[in-house]
CSV table of C-alpha atoms in Angstrom, one decimal:
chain,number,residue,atom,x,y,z
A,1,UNK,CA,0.0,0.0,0.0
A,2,UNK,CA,1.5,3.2,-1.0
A,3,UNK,CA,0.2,6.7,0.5
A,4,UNK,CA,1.3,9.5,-1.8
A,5,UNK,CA,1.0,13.0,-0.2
A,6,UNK,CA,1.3,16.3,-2.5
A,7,UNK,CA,2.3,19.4,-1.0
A,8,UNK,CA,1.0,22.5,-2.8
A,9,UNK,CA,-1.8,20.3,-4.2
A,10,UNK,CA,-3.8,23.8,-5.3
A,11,UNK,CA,-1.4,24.8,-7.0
A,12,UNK,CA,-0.7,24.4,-10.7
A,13,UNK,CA,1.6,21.5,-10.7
A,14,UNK,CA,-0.5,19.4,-7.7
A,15,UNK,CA,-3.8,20.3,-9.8
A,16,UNK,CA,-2.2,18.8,-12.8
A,17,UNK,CA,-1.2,15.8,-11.3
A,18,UNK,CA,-4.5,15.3,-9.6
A,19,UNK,CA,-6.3,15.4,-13.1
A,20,UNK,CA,-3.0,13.0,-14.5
A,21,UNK,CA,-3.9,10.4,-11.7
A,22,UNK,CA,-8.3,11.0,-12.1
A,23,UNK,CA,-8.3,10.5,-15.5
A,24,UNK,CA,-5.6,8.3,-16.6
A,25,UNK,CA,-6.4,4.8,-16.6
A,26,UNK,CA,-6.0,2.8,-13.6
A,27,UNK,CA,-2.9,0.5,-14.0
A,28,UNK,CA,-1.6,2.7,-16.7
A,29,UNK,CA,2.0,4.1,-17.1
A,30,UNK,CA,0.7,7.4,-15.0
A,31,UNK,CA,-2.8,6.4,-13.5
A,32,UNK,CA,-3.0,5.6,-10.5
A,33,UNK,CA,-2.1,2.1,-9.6
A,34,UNK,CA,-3.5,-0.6,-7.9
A,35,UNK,CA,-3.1,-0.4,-3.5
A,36,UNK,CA,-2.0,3.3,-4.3
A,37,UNK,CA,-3.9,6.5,-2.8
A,38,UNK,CA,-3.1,9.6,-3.3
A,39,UNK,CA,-3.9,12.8,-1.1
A,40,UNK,CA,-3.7,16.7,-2.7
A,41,UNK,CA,-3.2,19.2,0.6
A,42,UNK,CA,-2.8,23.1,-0.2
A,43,UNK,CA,-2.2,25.4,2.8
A,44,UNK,CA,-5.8,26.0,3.8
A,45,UNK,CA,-5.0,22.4,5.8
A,46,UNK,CA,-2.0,23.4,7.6
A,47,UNK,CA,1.0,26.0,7.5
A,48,UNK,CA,4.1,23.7,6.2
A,49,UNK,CA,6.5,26.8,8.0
A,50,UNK,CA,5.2,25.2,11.7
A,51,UNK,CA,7.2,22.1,12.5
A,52,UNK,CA,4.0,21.3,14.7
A,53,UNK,CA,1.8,21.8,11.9
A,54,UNK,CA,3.8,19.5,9.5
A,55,UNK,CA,4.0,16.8,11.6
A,56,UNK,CA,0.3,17.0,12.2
A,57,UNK,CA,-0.1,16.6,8.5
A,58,UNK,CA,2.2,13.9,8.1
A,59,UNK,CA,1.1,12.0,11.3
A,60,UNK,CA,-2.8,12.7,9.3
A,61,UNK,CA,-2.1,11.5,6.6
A,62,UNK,CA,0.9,9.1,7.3
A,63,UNK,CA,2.4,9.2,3.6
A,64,UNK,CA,4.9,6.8,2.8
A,65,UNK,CA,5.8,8.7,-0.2
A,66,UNK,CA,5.7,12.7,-0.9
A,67,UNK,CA,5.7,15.0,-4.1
A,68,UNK,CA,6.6,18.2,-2.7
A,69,UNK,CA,5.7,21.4,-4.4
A,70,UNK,CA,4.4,23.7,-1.7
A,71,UNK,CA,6.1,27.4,-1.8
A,72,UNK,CA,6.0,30.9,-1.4
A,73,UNK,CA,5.4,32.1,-5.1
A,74,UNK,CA,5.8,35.1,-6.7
A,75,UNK,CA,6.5,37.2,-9.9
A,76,UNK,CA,9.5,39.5,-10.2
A,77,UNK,CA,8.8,42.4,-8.5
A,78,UNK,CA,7.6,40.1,-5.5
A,79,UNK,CA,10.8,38.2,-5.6
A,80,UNK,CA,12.7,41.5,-5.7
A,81,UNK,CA,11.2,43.3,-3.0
A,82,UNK,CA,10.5,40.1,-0.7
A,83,UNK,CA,13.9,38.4,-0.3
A,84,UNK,CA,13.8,37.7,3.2
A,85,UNK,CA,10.2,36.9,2.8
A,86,UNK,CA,10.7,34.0,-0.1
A,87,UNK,CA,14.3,33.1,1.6
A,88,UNK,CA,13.1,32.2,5.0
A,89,UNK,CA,9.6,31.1,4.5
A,90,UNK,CA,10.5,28.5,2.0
A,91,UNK,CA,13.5,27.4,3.9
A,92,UNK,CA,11.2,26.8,6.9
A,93,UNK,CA,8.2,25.1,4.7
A,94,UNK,CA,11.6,22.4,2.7
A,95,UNK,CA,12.9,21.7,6.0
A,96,UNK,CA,9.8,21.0,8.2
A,97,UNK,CA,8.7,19.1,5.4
A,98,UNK,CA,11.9,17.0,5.2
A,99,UNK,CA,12.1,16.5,8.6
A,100,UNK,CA,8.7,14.9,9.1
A,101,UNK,CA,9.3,12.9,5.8
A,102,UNK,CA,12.7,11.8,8.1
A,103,UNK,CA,11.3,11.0,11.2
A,104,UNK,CA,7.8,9.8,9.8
A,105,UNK,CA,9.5,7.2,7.8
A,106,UNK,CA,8.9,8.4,4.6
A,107,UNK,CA,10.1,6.2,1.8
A,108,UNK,CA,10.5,9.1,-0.7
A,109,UNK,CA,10.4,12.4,-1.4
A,110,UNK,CA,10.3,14.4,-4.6
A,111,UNK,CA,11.0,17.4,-4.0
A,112,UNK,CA,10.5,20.9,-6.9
A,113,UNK,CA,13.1,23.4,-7.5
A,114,UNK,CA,12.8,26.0,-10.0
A,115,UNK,CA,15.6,26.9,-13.1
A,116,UNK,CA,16.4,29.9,-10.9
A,117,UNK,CA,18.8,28.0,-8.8
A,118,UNK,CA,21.3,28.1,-11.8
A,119,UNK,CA,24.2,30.1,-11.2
A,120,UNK,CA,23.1,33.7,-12.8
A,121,UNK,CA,26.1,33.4,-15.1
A,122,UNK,CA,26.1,29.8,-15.9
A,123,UNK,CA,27.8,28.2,-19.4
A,124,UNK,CA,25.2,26.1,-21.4
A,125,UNK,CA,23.9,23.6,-21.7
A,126,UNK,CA,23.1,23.5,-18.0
A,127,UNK,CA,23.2,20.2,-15.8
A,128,UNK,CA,22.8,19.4,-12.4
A,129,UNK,CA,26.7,19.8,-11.3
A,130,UNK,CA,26.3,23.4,-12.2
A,131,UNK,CA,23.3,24.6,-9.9
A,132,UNK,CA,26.1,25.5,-6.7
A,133,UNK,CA,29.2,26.9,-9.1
A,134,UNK,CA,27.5,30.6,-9.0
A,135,UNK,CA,25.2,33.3,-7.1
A,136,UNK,CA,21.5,32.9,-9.0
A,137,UNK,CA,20.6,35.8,-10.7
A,138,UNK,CA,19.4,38.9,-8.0
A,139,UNK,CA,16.1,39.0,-8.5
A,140,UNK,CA,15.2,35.4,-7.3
A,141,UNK,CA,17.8,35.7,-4.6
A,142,UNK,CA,15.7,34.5,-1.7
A,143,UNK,CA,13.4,32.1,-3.0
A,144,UNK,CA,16.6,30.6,-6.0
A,145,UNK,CA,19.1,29.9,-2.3
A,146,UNK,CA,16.0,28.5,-0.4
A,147,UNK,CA,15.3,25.6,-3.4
A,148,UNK,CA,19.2,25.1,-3.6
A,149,UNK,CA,19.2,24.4,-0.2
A,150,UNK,CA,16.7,21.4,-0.7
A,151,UNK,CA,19.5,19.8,-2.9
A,152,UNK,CA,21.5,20.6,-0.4
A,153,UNK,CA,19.1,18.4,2.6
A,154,UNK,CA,18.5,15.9,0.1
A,155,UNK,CA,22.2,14.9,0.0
A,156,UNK,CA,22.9,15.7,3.7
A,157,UNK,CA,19.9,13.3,4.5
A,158,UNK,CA,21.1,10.5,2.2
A,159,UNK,CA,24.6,10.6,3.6
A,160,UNK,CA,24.0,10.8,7.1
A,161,UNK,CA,20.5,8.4,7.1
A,162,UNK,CA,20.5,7.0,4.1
A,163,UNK,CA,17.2,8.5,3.2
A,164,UNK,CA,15.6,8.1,-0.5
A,165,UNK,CA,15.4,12.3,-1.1
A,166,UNK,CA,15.1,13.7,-4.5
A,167,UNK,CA,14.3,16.4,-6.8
A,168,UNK,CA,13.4,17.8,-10.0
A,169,UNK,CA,14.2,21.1,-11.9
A,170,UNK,CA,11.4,22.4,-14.3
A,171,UNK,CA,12.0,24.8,-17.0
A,172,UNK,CA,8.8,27.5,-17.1
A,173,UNK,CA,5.3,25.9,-16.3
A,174,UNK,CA,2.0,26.9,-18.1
A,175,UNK,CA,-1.4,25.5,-17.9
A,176,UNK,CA,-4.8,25.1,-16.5
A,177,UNK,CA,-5.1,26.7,-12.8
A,178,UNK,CA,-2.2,28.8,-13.4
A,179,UNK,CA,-1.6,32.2,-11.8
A,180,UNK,CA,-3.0,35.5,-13.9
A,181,UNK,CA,-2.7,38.6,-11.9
A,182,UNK,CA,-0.9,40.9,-13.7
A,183,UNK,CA,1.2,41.7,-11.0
A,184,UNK,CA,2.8,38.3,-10.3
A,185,UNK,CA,2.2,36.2,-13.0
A,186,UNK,CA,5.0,34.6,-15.1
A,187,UNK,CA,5.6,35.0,-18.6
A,188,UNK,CA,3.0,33.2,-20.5
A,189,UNK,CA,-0.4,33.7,-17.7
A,190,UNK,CA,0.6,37.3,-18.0
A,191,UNK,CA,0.6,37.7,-21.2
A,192,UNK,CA,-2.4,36.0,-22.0
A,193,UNK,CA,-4.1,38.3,-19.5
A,194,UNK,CA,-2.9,41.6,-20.9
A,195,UNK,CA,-4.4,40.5,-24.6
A,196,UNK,CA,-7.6,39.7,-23.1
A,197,UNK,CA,-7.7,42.9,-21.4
A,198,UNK,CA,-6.6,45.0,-25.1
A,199,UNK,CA,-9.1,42.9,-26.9
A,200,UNK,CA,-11.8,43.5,-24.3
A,201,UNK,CA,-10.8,47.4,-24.3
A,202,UNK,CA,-10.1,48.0,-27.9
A,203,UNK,CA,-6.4,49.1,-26.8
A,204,UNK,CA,-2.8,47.9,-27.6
A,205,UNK,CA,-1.4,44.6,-27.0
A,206,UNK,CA,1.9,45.9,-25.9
A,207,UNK,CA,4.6,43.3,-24.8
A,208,UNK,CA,7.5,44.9,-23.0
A,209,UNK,CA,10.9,44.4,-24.4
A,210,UNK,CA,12.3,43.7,-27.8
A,211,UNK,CA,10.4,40.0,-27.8
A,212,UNK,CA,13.6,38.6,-28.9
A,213,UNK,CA,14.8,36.9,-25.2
A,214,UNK,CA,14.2,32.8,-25.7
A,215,UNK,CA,12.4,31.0,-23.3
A,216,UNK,CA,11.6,27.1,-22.8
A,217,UNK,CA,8.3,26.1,-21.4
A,218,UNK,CA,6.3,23.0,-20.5
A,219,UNK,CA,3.0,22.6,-20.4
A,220,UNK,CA,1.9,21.6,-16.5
A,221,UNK,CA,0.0,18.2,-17.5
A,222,UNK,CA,3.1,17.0,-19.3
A,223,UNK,CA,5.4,17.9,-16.1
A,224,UNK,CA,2.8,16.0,-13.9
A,225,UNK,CA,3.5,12.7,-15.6
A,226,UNK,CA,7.5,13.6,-15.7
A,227,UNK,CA,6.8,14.0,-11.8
A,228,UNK,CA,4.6,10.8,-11.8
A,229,UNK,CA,7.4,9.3,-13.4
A,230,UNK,CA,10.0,9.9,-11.3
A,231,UNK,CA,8.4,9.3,-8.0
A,232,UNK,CA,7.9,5.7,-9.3
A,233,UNK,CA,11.5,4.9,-11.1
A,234,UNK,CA,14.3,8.0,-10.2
A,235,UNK,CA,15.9,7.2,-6.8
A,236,UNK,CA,19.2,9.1,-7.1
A,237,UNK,CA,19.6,11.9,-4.8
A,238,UNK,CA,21.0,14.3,-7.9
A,239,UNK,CA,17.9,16.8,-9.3
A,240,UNK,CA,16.3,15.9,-12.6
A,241,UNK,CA,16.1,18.4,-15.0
A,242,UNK,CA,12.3,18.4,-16.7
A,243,UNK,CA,12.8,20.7,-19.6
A,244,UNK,CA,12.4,20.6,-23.4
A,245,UNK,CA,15.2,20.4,-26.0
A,246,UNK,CA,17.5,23.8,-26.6
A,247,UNK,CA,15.8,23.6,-29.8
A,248,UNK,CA,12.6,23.9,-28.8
A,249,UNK,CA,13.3,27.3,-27.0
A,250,UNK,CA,11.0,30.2,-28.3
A,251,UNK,CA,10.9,33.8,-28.4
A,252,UNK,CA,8.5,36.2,-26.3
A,253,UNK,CA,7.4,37.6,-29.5
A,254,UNK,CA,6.5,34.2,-30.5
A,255,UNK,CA,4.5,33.1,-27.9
A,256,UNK,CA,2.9,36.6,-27.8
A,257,UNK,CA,1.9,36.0,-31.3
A,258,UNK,CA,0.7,32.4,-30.6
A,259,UNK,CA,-1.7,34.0,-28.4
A,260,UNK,CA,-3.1,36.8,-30.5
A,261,UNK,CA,-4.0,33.7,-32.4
A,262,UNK,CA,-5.6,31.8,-30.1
């Protein structure tokens, strides 16, 4: 009998997984399989920065595996003017959340990170040996050194108790449930918003910036299955990069223009 337990379950990754695991078949490569059950928690249930809270949700629940994607979130100018905030709040939410996975006898953990670990100046193509060789870039300062430091716990946990902690990088997420406020949206929700707005108004579409920068993104039902994936079959401690081809990049202008035309 496996217990899975998905932090940040409300969110657009755990609602993408949820719908992977309802509506795949049972038994299939990414349904849900048999003796499995899976539980989706967002933070209406508990405050992941309270050890005494975690373990309440742990000892609940009593997962014996654990997809964790629960985090303070924000756009730029949140990132920028919150560094403390994002630093110390997710470093309390990875490390509570470790340490009841630790001494709840979790089998796994899968833990997200985000690209913006990367070294700000980093030489491409990028791999996982490369995520600690830098500073991250300044404007995800808190929230890029609080995902390092789940790498970081992962390896300290498997060297010192042997413990089965993972974690994956994802390159830009879109999809269903995503975040649209203008204000702290990424790339592709925002934009999407602002050309609803100019059609609604009769106004400009304006896109800031040349449109030239390149950009990968992945659609948040394909990462779910990546994350199905490697909760089932990735046990080494190193982070999985989820990302599409350097080839498959594409340009702000280009995705602006995909959604005019959509």
């Amino acid at each position: 009998m496996s217990r899975i337990l998905v932090t940040g379950g409300s969110g657009l990754v755990g609602k993408a997984i949820q719908r992977v695991i309802e509506t795949e078949p049972e038994g299939s490569k990414y349904g849900k399989q048999p003796g499995e059950e899976w539980f989706f928690i967002g933070s209406s249930e508990g405050d992941l920065r309270d050890p005494a809270a975690t373990d309440a949700l742990f000892d609940k629940y009593r997962p014996t595996h654990v997809i964790h994607l629960a985090a303070l979130v924000g756009g730029l100018f949140k990132n920028m003017k919150y560094k403390l905030t994002f630093l110390r709040d997710n470093t309390l939410i990875n490390d509570n959340v470790l340490r009841s996975a630790y001494t709840r006898q979790t089998s796994k953990v899968v833990s997200c990170l985000s690209t913006c670990v990367f070294p700000d100046k980093v030489e491409y193509p990028l791999d996982e040996t490369k995520i600690h060789s830098g500073p991250p870039h300044e404007s995800n300062f808190g929230y890029a050194h609080a995902k390092r430091m789940v790498d970081v716990m992962n390896h300290a946990y498997k060297e010192e108790f042997g413990c089965n902690f993972t974690s994956a990088i994802p390159t830009n997420v879109f999809g269903p449930h995503d975040n649209f406020d203008l204000e702290d949206s990424h790339v592709i929700p925002g934009l999407i918003h602002k050309c609803v707005l100019a059609k609604k108004n009769g106004t400009p579409f304006v896109v800031s910036g040349t449109g030239k920068p390149l950009r990968q993104f992945i659609y948040s039902i394909d990462l779910a299955k990546l994350f199905i994936w490697q909760l089932r079959n990735y046990d080494d401690v190193e982070p999985l990069i989820l990302s599409v081809g350097e080839d498959e990049e594409v340009s702000i202008k280009q995705v602006a223009d995909a959604i005019v035309k959509a």
